[in-house]
CSV table of C-alpha atoms in Angstrom, one decimal:
chain,number,residue,atom,x,y,z
A,1,MET,CA,-19.5,82.3,-48.3
A,2,ILE,CA,-20.8,79.4,-46.3
A,3,ARG,CA,-19.8,76.0,-47.6
A,4,PRO,CA,-22.8,73.9,-48.6
A,5,SER,CA,-21.6,70.9,-46.6
A,6,TYR,CA,-18.9,70.0,-44.1
A,7,ILE,CA,-18.3,68.1,-40.9
A,8,PHE,CA,-17.1,69.9,-37.7
A,9,THR,CA,-16.1,68.6,-34.3
A,10,SER,CA,-15.9,69.9,-30.8
A,11,GLU,CA,-14.9,68.4,-27.5
A,12,SER,CA,-15.8,68.9,-23.8
A,13,VAL,CA,-14.4,67.6,-20.5
A,14,SER,CA,-16.1,66.9,-17.3
A,15,GLU,CA,-15.8,68.7,-13.9
A,16,GLY,CA,-13.6,65.7,-12.8
A,17,HIS,CA,-11.0,66.1,-15.7
A,18,PRO,CA,-7.7,67.1,-13.9
A,19,ASP,CA,-7.5,70.5,-15.7
A,20,LYS,CA,-11.1,71.3,-14.7
A,21,VAL,CA,-10.4,70.4,-11.1
A,22,ALA,CA,-7.6,72.9,-11.2
A,23,ASP,CA,-9.9,75.5,-12.7
A,24,ARG,CA,-12.5,75.0,-10.1
A,25,ILE,CA,-10.0,75.3,-7.2
A,26,SER,CA,-8.6,78.5,-8.8
A,27,ASP,CA,-12.1,80.0,-9.0
A,28,VAL,CA,-12.9,78.9,-5.5
A,29,VAL,CA,-10.0,81.2,-4.5
A,30,VAL,CA,-11.4,84.0,-6.7
A,31,ASP,CA,-14.9,83.6,-5.1
A,32,ALA,CA,-13.5,83.5,-1.6
A,33,TYR,CA,-11.6,86.9,-2.0
A,34,LEU,CA,-14.5,88.5,-3.9
A,35,GLY,CA,-16.9,87.4,-1.2
A,36,ALA,CA,-14.8,89.1,1.4
A,37,ASP,CA,-14.1,92.2,-0.6
A,38,PRO,CA,-15.5,92.7,-4.0
A,39,TYR,CA,-12.5,94.7,-5.1
A,40,SER,CA,-9.9,92.1,-4.3
A,41,ARG,CA,-7.4,91.3,-6.9
A,42,VAL,CA,-6.6,87.6,-7.7
A,43,ALA,CA,-4.5,85.8,-10.1
A,44,CYS,CA,-4.4,82.1,-8.9
A,45,GLU,CA,-3.0,79.0,-10.6
A,46,THR,CA,-3.5,75.6,-9.3
A,47,MET,CA,-1.7,72.2,-9.9
A,48,VAL,CA,-3.3,68.9,-8.9
A,49,THR,CA,-1.6,65.5,-9.2
A,50,THR,CA,-1.6,62.2,-7.3
A,51,ASN,CA,-2.9,63.3,-3.8
A,52,ARG,CA,-1.5,66.9,-4.1
A,53,ILE,CA,-3.1,70.2,-4.5
A,54,ILE,CA,-0.9,73.2,-4.9
A,55,ILE,CA,-2.1,76.8,-5.4
A,56,ALA,CA,0.1,79.8,-6.2
A,57,GLY,CA,-0.2,83.3,-7.5
A,58,GLU,CA,-0.9,86.9,-6.5
A,59,VAL,CA,-3.6,88.4,-4.4
A,60,ARG,CA,-4.7,91.6,-2.8
A,61,GLY,CA,-7.5,91.5,-0.4
A,62,PRO,CA,-8.4,90.8,3.3
A,63,GLY,CA,-5.5,88.9,4.9
A,64,ASP,CA,-7.7,86.4,6.7
A,65,VAL,CA,-9.2,84.9,3.6
A,66,VAL,CA,-6.2,82.6,3.0
A,67,LYS,CA,-6.8,80.9,6.3
A,68,GLY,CA,-10.2,79.4,5.1
A,69,LEU,CA,-9.1,78.5,1.5
A,70,GLU,CA,-8.1,74.9,2.4
A,71,GLU,CA,-11.5,74.0,3.7
A,72,LYS,CA,-13.2,75.6,0.8
A,73,ILE,CA,-11.0,73.8,-1.8
A,74,ARG,CA,-11.4,70.4,-0.1
A,75,ALA,CA,-15.2,71.0,-0.2
A,76,ALA,CA,-15.0,71.7,-3.9
A,77,VAL,CA,-13.0,68.5,-4.6
A,78,LYS,CA,-15.6,66.5,-2.5
A,79,ASP,CA,-18.3,68.0,-4.5
A,80,ILE,CA,-16.8,66.8,-7.8
A,81,GLY,CA,-16.7,63.4,-6.3
A,82,TYR,CA,-13.0,62.4,-5.6
A,83,GLU,CA,-12.8,60.0,-2.8
A,84,GLN,CA,-10.2,57.7,-4.5
A,85,ALA,CA,-7.0,56.3,-3.2
A,86,GLY,CA,-5.0,58.3,-5.7
A,87,PHE,CA,-6.9,61.6,-5.1
A,88,HIS,CA,-9.1,62.2,-2.1
A,89,TRP,CA,-10.6,65.4,-1.0
A,90,ALA,CA,-9.8,64.7,2.7
A,91,HIS,CA,-6.3,63.2,2.3
A,92,ALA,CA,-4.6,65.0,-0.5
A,93,GLU,CA,-1.6,67.2,0.6
A,94,TYR,CA,-2.4,70.9,0.3
A,95,ALA,CA,0.2,73.7,-0.3
A,96,CYS,CA,-0.5,77.4,-0.6
A,97,HIS,CA,1.9,79.8,-2.2
A,98,LEU,CA,-0.2,82.9,-2.8
A,99,HIS,CA,1.6,86.2,-2.3
A,100,ALA,CA,0.9,89.9,-2.5
A,101,GLN,CA,0.2,91.4,-6.0
A,102,SER,CA,3.0,93.2,-7.8
A,103,ALA,CA,3.1,96.9,-6.9
A,104,ASP,CA,4.1,97.6,-10.5
A,105,ILE,CA,1.0,95.8,-11.9
A,106,ALA,CA,-1.2,97.5,-9.4
A,107,MET,CA,0.1,100.9,-10.3
A,108,GLY,CA,-0.8,100.3,-14.0
A,109,VAL,CA,-4.2,98.9,-13.4
A,110,ASP,CA,-5.6,101.0,-10.3
A,111,ALA,CA,-7.5,104.2,-10.9
A,112,ALA,CA,-5.7,107.3,-9.6
A,113,GLY,CA,-6.4,111.0,-10.0
A,114,ASN,CA,-7.8,111.6,-13.5
A,115,LYS,CA,-6.6,108.1,-14.6
A,116,ASP,CA,-9.3,105.5,-15.1
A,117,GLU,CA,-8.8,101.9,-14.2
A,118,GLY,CA,-6.6,100.3,-16.8
A,119,ALA,CA,-6.7,96.8,-18.4
A,120,GLY,CA,-5.0,94.2,-16.3
A,121,ASP,CA,-2.9,93.1,-19.2
A,122,GLN,CA,-2.5,93.6,-23.0
A,123,GLY,CA,-4.3,91.1,-25.3
A,124,ILE,CA,-7.1,90.4,-27.6
A,125,MET,CA,-10.4,88.9,-26.5
A,126,PHE,CA,-13.2,87.4,-28.6
A,127,GLY,CA,-16.9,86.7,-28.2
A,128,TYR,CA,-19.1,84.6,-30.6
A,129,ALA,CA,-22.8,83.6,-31.0
A,130,SER,CA,-24.6,81.4,-33.5
A,131,ASN,CA,-28.3,80.8,-33.9
A,132,GLU,CA,-27.7,77.0,-34.5
A,133,THR,CA,-28.8,76.0,-31.0
A,134,PRO,CA,-31.3,77.7,-28.5
A,135,GLU,CA,-28.3,78.7,-26.4
A,136,LEU,CA,-26.9,80.6,-29.3
A,137,MET,CA,-23.8,78.4,-29.2
A,138,PRO,CA,-22.1,76.1,-31.6
A,139,ALA,CA,-24.0,72.9,-31.7
A,140,THR,CA,-21.0,70.6,-31.6
A,141,LEU,CA,-19.8,72.1,-28.3
A,142,GLN,CA,-23.2,72.5,-26.8
A,143,TYR,CA,-24.1,68.9,-27.2
A,144,SER,CA,-20.6,67.8,-26.0
A,145,HIS,CA,-21.2,69.9,-22.8
A,146,ASN,CA,-24.8,68.6,-22.4
A,147,ILE,CA,-23.6,65.0,-22.6
A,148,LEU,CA,-21.1,65.4,-19.7
A,149,SER,CA,-23.5,67.5,-17.7
A,150,LYS,CA,-26.1,64.8,-17.9
A,151,LEU,CA,-23.6,62.0,-17.0
A,152,ALA,CA,-22.4,64.1,-14.0
A,153,GLU,CA,-26.0,64.5,-12.8
A,154,VAL,CA,-26.8,60.8,-12.8
A,155,ARG,CA,-23.5,60.0,-11.3
A,156,LYS,CA,-23.8,62.4,-8.4
A,157,ASN,CA,-27.5,61.5,-7.7
A,158,GLY,CA,-26.6,57.9,-7.4
A,159,LYS,CA,-28.5,56.6,-10.5
A,160,GLU,CA,-25.3,55.5,-12.1
A,161,PRO,CA,-22.8,54.4,-9.4
A,162,GLY,CA,-20.5,52.8,-11.9
A,163,LEU,CA,-19.4,56.1,-13.3
A,164,GLU,CA,-16.5,58.1,-11.8
A,165,PRO,CA,-15.7,61.9,-12.1
A,166,ASP,CA,-13.2,62.0,-15.1
A,167,ALA,CA,-14.8,62.1,-18.5
A,168,LYS,CA,-14.4,63.5,-22.1
A,169,SER,CA,-16.8,63.8,-24.8
A,170,GLN,CA,-16.7,64.7,-28.5
A,171,VAL,CA,-19.3,65.3,-31.1
A,172,SER,CA,-18.9,65.6,-34.9
A,173,LEU,CA,-21.9,67.0,-36.9
A,174,VAL,CA,-22.6,67.4,-40.6
A,175,TYR,CA,-23.5,70.9,-41.5
A,176,GLU,CA,-25.7,71.7,-44.4
A,177,ASN,CA,-25.9,75.4,-45.5
A,178,GLY,CA,-24.5,76.4,-42.2
A,179,LYS,CA,-26.9,74.4,-40.0
A,180,PRO,CA,-26.2,71.1,-38.2
A,181,VAL,CA,-28.3,68.1,-39.4
A,182,ARG,CA,-26.6,64.9,-38.4
A,183,ALA,CA,-24.1,63.4,-36.0
A,184,THR,CA,-21.4,61.4,-37.9
A,185,SER,CA,-19.7,60.3,-34.7
A,186,ILE,CA,-20.0,60.5,-30.8
A,187,VAL,CA,-17.0,59.9,-28.6
A,188,LEU,CA,-17.3,59.4,-24.9
A,189,SER,CA,-14.6,58.3,-22.5
A,190,THR,CA,-15.5,58.1,-18.8
A,191,GLN,CA,-13.8,56.9,-15.8
A,192,HIS,CA,-15.5,54.0,-14.2
A,193,LYS,CA,-15.5,51.5,-11.3
A,194,ASP,CA,-13.2,48.5,-11.8
A,195,GLY,CA,-14.7,45.5,-13.6
A,196,LEU,CA,-16.9,47.4,-16.2
A,197,SER,CA,-16.2,46.7,-19.9
A,198,PRO,CA,-16.6,49.2,-22.7
A,199,ALA,CA,-19.8,47.3,-23.6
A,200,ASP,CA,-21.0,47.9,-20.1
A,201,ILE,CA,-20.2,51.6,-20.1
A,202,ARG,CA,-21.9,52.1,-23.5
A,203,LYS,CA,-25.1,50.4,-22.1
A,204,ILE,CA,-24.9,52.9,-19.3
A,205,VAL,CA,-24.2,56.1,-21.1
A,206,GLU,CA,-26.0,55.7,-24.5
A,207,PRO,CA,-29.6,56.3,-23.2
A,208,TYR,CA,-28.4,59.6,-21.6
A,209,ILE,CA,-26.5,60.7,-24.8
A,210,ARG,CA,-29.6,60.1,-26.8
A,211,GLU,CA,-31.7,62.0,-24.2
A,212,VAL,CA,-29.6,65.2,-24.8
A,213,MET,CA,-29.1,64.9,-28.5
A,214,PRO,CA,-31.8,65.7,-31.1
A,215,ALA,CA,-33.3,62.4,-32.1
A,216,SER,CA,-33.0,63.1,-35.8
A,217,PHE,CA,-29.2,63.6,-35.4
A,218,ILE,CA,-28.4,60.1,-34.6
A,219,ASP,CA,-29.1,57.2,-37.2
A,220,GLY,CA,-27.7,54.0,-38.2
A,221,ALA,CA,-24.6,55.6,-39.7
A,222,THR,CA,-23.5,57.4,-36.5
A,223,GLU,CA,-20.3,56.0,-35.3
A,224,TRP,CA,-20.1,55.3,-31.5
A,225,HIS,CA,-16.7,55.3,-29.7
A,226,VAL,CA,-17.3,54.6,-26.0
A,227,ASN,CA,-14.2,54.1,-23.9
A,228,PRO,CA,-12.2,53.2,-27.0
A,229,THR,CA,-9.0,52.6,-25.0
A,230,GLY,CA,-10.7,49.7,-23.1
A,231,ASN,CA,-10.2,50.4,-19.3
A,232,PHE,CA,-10.5,53.8,-17.6
A,233,VAL,CA,-10.2,53.0,-13.8
A,234,ILE,CA,-7.2,55.3,-13.0
A,235,GLY,CA,-8.2,58.9,-13.8
A,236,GLY,CA,-8.5,62.4,-12.6
A,237,PRO,CA,-5.4,64.0,-11.0
A,238,ASP,CA,-4.0,60.5,-10.2
A,239,GLY,CA,-3.9,59.7,-13.9
A,240,ASP,CA,-2.9,63.0,-15.3
A,241,CYS,CA,-1.5,66.1,-13.9
A,242,GLY,CA,-4.1,69.0,-14.0
A,243,LEU,CA,-3.3,72.8,-14.4
A,244,THR,CA,-5.5,75.9,-14.5
A,245,GLY,CA,-6.2,77.3,-17.9
A,246,ARG,CA,-5.5,74.4,-20.1
A,247,LYS,CA,-9.0,73.9,-21.6
A,248,ILE,CA,-9.6,77.3,-23.0
A,249,ILE,CA,-11.3,76.0,-26.2
A,250,VAL,CA,-13.7,73.8,-24.2
A,251,ASP,CA,-14.4,76.9,-22.0
A,252,THR,CA,-15.3,79.0,-25.0
A,253,TYR,CA,-16.5,78.0,-28.5
A,254,GLY,CA,-15.2,74.5,-29.1
A,255,GLY,CA,-13.0,75.9,-32.1
A,256,ALA,CA,-15.9,77.5,-34.0
A,257,ALA,CA,-14.6,80.9,-33.2
A,258,PRO,CA,-11.2,82.5,-32.6
A,259,HIS,CA,-9.7,82.6,-29.1
A,260,GLY,CA,-7.3,85.3,-27.9
A,261,GLY,CA,-5.3,82.8,-25.9
A,262,GLY,CA,-6.0,84.0,-22.3
A,263,ALA,CA,-7.7,81.6,-19.8
A,264,PHE,CA,-10.5,82.7,-17.5
A,265,SER,CA,-10.2,80.8,-14.3
A,266,GLY,CA,-8.3,82.1,-11.3
A,267,LYS,CA,-8.6,85.7,-12.5
A,268,ASP,CA,-10.6,88.5,-10.8
A,269,PRO,CA,-12.8,90.6,-13.2
A,270,THR,CA,-10.2,93.4,-13.6
A,271,LYS,CA,-8.3,90.9,-15.8
A,272,VAL,CA,-9.6,91.6,-19.3
A,273,ASP,CA,-8.7,88.0,-20.4
A,274,ARG,CA,-11.9,87.2,-18.5
A,275,SER,CA,-14.1,90.2,-18.3
A,276,ALA,CA,-13.6,91.4,-21.9
A,277,ALA,CA,-14.3,87.9,-23.3
A,278,TYR,CA,-17.5,88.0,-21.3
A,279,ILE,CA,-18.6,91.3,-22.7
A,280,CYS,CA,-17.7,90.2,-26.2
A,281,ARG,CA,-20.0,87.1,-25.8
A,282,TYR,CA,-22.7,89.3,-24.3
A,283,LEU,CA,-22.7,91.7,-27.2
A,284,ALA,CA,-22.4,88.9,-29.9
A,285,LYS,CA,-25.3,87.0,-28.3
A,286,ASN,CA,-27.5,90.1,-28.2
A,287,VAL,CA,-26.7,90.8,-31.9
A,288,VAL,CA,-27.8,87.3,-32.8
A,289,ALA,CA,-30.8,87.2,-30.4
A,290,ALA,CA,-31.9,90.4,-32.0
A,291,GLY,CA,-31.9,88.9,-35.4
A,292,LEU,CA,-29.3,91.1,-36.9
A,293,ALA,CA,-27.3,88.2,-37.9
A,294,ASP,CA,-27.1,84.3,-37.8
A,295,ARG,CA,-23.5,84.5,-36.6
A,296,CYS,CA,-21.5,87.1,-34.9
A,297,THR,CA,-17.8,87.4,-33.8
A,298,ILE,CA,-16.5,90.3,-31.8
A,299,GLN,CA,-12.9,91.2,-31.0
A,300,ILE,CA,-11.6,93.8,-28.6
A,301,GLY,CA,-7.9,94.7,-28.1
A,302,TYR,CA,-6.4,96.2,-24.9
A,303,ALA,CA,-3.1,97.5,-23.6
A,304,ILE,CA,-2.0,97.0,-20.0
A,305,GLY,CA,-2.9,100.0,-17.8
A,306,VAL,CA,-4.9,101.7,-20.6
A,307,SER,CA,-8.7,102.0,-20.1
A,308,LYS,CA,-9.8,102.6,-23.7
A,309,PRO,CA,-9.8,99.6,-26.0
A,310,LEU,CA,-7.4,99.8,-28.8
A,311,SER,CA,-9.8,98.2,-31.3
A,312,PHE,CA,-13.3,97.0,-31.6
A,313,TYR,CA,-14.1,94.6,-34.5
A,314,VAL,CA,-17.4,92.9,-35.5
A,315,ASP,CA,-17.7,90.1,-38.0
A,316,LEU,CA,-21.2,89.0,-39.1
A,317,HIS,CA,-19.9,86.2,-41.4
A,318,ASP,CA,-22.0,87.4,-44.4
A,319,THR,CA,-25.2,86.6,-42.4
A,320,GLY,CA,-26.1,90.0,-41.2
A,321,ASN,CA,-28.8,92.5,-42.2
A,322,ILE,CA,-26.9,95.5,-40.8
A,323,ASP,CA,-23.5,97.0,-41.6
A,324,ALA,CA,-20.9,95.6,-39.2
A,325,ALA,CA,-19.2,99.1,-39.2
A,326,LYS,CA,-22.3,100.5,-37.8
A,327,LEU,CA,-22.3,98.0,-34.9
A,328,GLU,CA,-18.6,98.7,-34.2
A,329,LYS,CA,-19.7,102.3,-33.3
A,330,ILE,CA,-22.9,101.5,-31.5
A,331,LEU,CA,-22.0,98.4,-29.5
A,332,PRO,CA,-19.2,99.8,-27.3
A,333,GLU,CA,-21.4,102.8,-26.4
A,334,LEU,CA,-24.1,100.4,-25.0
A,335,VAL,CA,-21.5,99.1,-22.5
A,336,GLY,CA,-19.9,102.4,-21.4
A,337,GLY,CA,-17.1,102.4,-24.0
A,338,ALA,CA,-16.0,98.8,-23.1
A,339,SER,CA,-13.4,100.0,-20.6
A,340,PRO,CA,-12.5,97.6,-17.9
A,341,ARG,CA,-14.4,99.5,-15.2
A,342,ALA,CA,-17.4,99.8,-17.5
A,343,ILE,CA,-17.5,96.1,-18.3
A,344,ARG,CA,-17.4,95.2,-14.6
A,345,GLU,CA,-20.1,97.6,-13.7
A,346,HIS,CA,-22.3,96.7,-16.6
A,347,LEU,CA,-22.2,93.0,-16.0
A,348,LYS,CA,-21.8,93.4,-12.2
A,349,LEU,CA,-18.8,91.1,-12.2
A,350,ASN,CA,-17.4,91.9,-8.7
A,351,ARG,CA,-19.3,89.0,-7.1
A,352,PRO,CA,-18.4,85.6,-6.0
A,353,VAL,CA,-20.0,83.8,-9.0
A,354,TYR,CA,-17.0,82.1,-10.8
A,355,ALA,CA,-16.5,78.6,-9.4
A,356,ARG,CA,-19.7,77.6,-11.1
A,357,THR,CA,-18.4,78.6,-14.5
A,358,THR,CA,-15.5,76.1,-14.6
A,359,ALA,CA,-17.2,73.0,-16.1
A,360,TYR,CA,-19.5,72.7,-19.1
A,361,GLY,CA,-18.6,76.0,-20.5
A,362,HIS,CA,-18.6,79.7,-19.5
A,363,PHE,CA,-21.1,80.4,-22.3
A,364,GLY,CA,-24.5,79.0,-23.3
A,365,ARG,CA,-25.7,79.0,-19.7
A,366,GLU,CA,-28.8,80.4,-18.0
A,367,PRO,CA,-28.3,83.7,-16.1
A,368,ASP,CA,-28.5,83.0,-12.3
A,369,LYS,CA,-30.6,85.2,-10.0
A,370,ASP,CA,-27.6,86.0,-7.9
A,371,GLY,CA,-25.7,87.5,-10.9
A,372,GLY,CA,-23.9,84.4,-12.3
A,373,PHE,CA,-23.6,84.2,-16.0
A,374,SER,CA,-24.8,87.8,-16.3
A,375,TRP,CA,-23.0,87.9,-19.7
A,376,GLU,CA,-25.6,85.5,-21.0
A,377,LYS,CA,-28.5,88.0,-20.6
A,378,THR,CA,-30.2,89.3,-23.8
A,379,ASP,CA,-31.4,92.6,-22.3
A,380,LEU,CA,-30.1,94.7,-25.3
A,381,VAL,CA,-32.3,93.0,-27.9
A,382,GLY,CA,-35.0,95.6,-27.8
A,383,GLU,CA,-32.5,98.3,-28.4
A,384,LEU,CA,-30.6,96.4,-31.2
A,385,LYS,CA,-33.8,95.4,-33.0
A,386,GLY,CA,-34.5,99.0,-34.0
A,387,LEU,CA,-31.1,99.3,-35.8
A,388,SER,CA,-31.7,97.0,-38.8
C-alpha cells in the first residue's frame, strides 16, 4: 500500500566528480575496443588522483587498440574540463595495466558447439520505471541529474566561467499518494574559481535550478543549501581519489528501486551486470509506458557461463492492471528469452555508445540515432497494450 505522504531524497554527481571521471575513462576504453571489433571483451577499471590516471583490467580484442587509448582518454578529460594544476588533461601521468582476459572466464562465456553464450558472471540485475516524470524515472533523481546537466552546459559554453567541473546535487521531495508535489530541500555543491563565496555561487546557480525544476515545487518553505561547507576550490581527482563503479545508485534509480550491486562502466555488453540491467529497464519502462502499471520493478538472476536466466521477477507495486505473473511469462519471450546473446542482439549493444552514459544517469535519456540508449526505446508499447 502506498503511504499517503512521505519525503524521499536522491542525489546526483557531475561529470567532473572524480568517480565519474573514472567511469568516463573506463567507458572510453570500452568504446575504443568495440569500435575496432564489436565482439571485443573489456573489463576496465580506472583510478584518478592528483595528476595521475591509471587503467587496469582484462581485454580481448585487436592488439593495436591499446596504442591509441592515451590520446582518447586525455581528450575525454579535456572535454570534462580539467585544466587545473592538480589535475590537467595534458599533464597528468598516465599508466596502462590492461592485460589479456582470463582463458577460464572466456571458456565459460563463449559460445561453442551446442552451447550458447553464457552470462559473464553470476548476479542479480534490476530495472525500474515510474510514471512520476515524463522520462518514467524517479523525480528526485531526474531533477538532481537535470540540475547538474544544466550547470555543466552553462559552464562549458562559457556563460558561467566561475563554475568548475566537480559538483553534486541532492533533491528532497514530498510525495502525496505516490506523486511528487513539492521540494523540501535542494542541495548543490559545486567546485568554483577562487574568490567566490557561497552567496556568489547561489546567485549563479539558483536561476538554472529553478529553470529545470517544476515552478510549483519550489516555495518559501524550500530549504536551499548551496556550497554549505563554504569553499570548494580544490576538487575533482585532486581533491578526492576517483574509482570506476562507485556511483551505482546515481547511475540507476537514486535509491527508489533495488540494485543488484554490479557497476556498469568499463564492461562490454557480454557482462550481464550491464546488459541485463539495461534490458530490465527497457522492459519495465515499456510496461509503464503501455499503461499497465504506474510503477514496475523487474529482476533477473544469472549464473556465470549459463545462458538461460535463473529467475525473472516482476513487481507492479500494487499499481498494475495486469497479473504480474502473466508478465513474467510474456516479457522474456519478447526479448528472446533474456539470454545474454538475445539481450545484446535485441538492444544492439555491440556498439561504441557507452562513454556518453557515464554522467547524468544511464536511464531516463533520449535514444540516440546511432544506437545509444537503445534501452530507453518504448517500441514494445503497442504489443503490451493489448495484454491488459
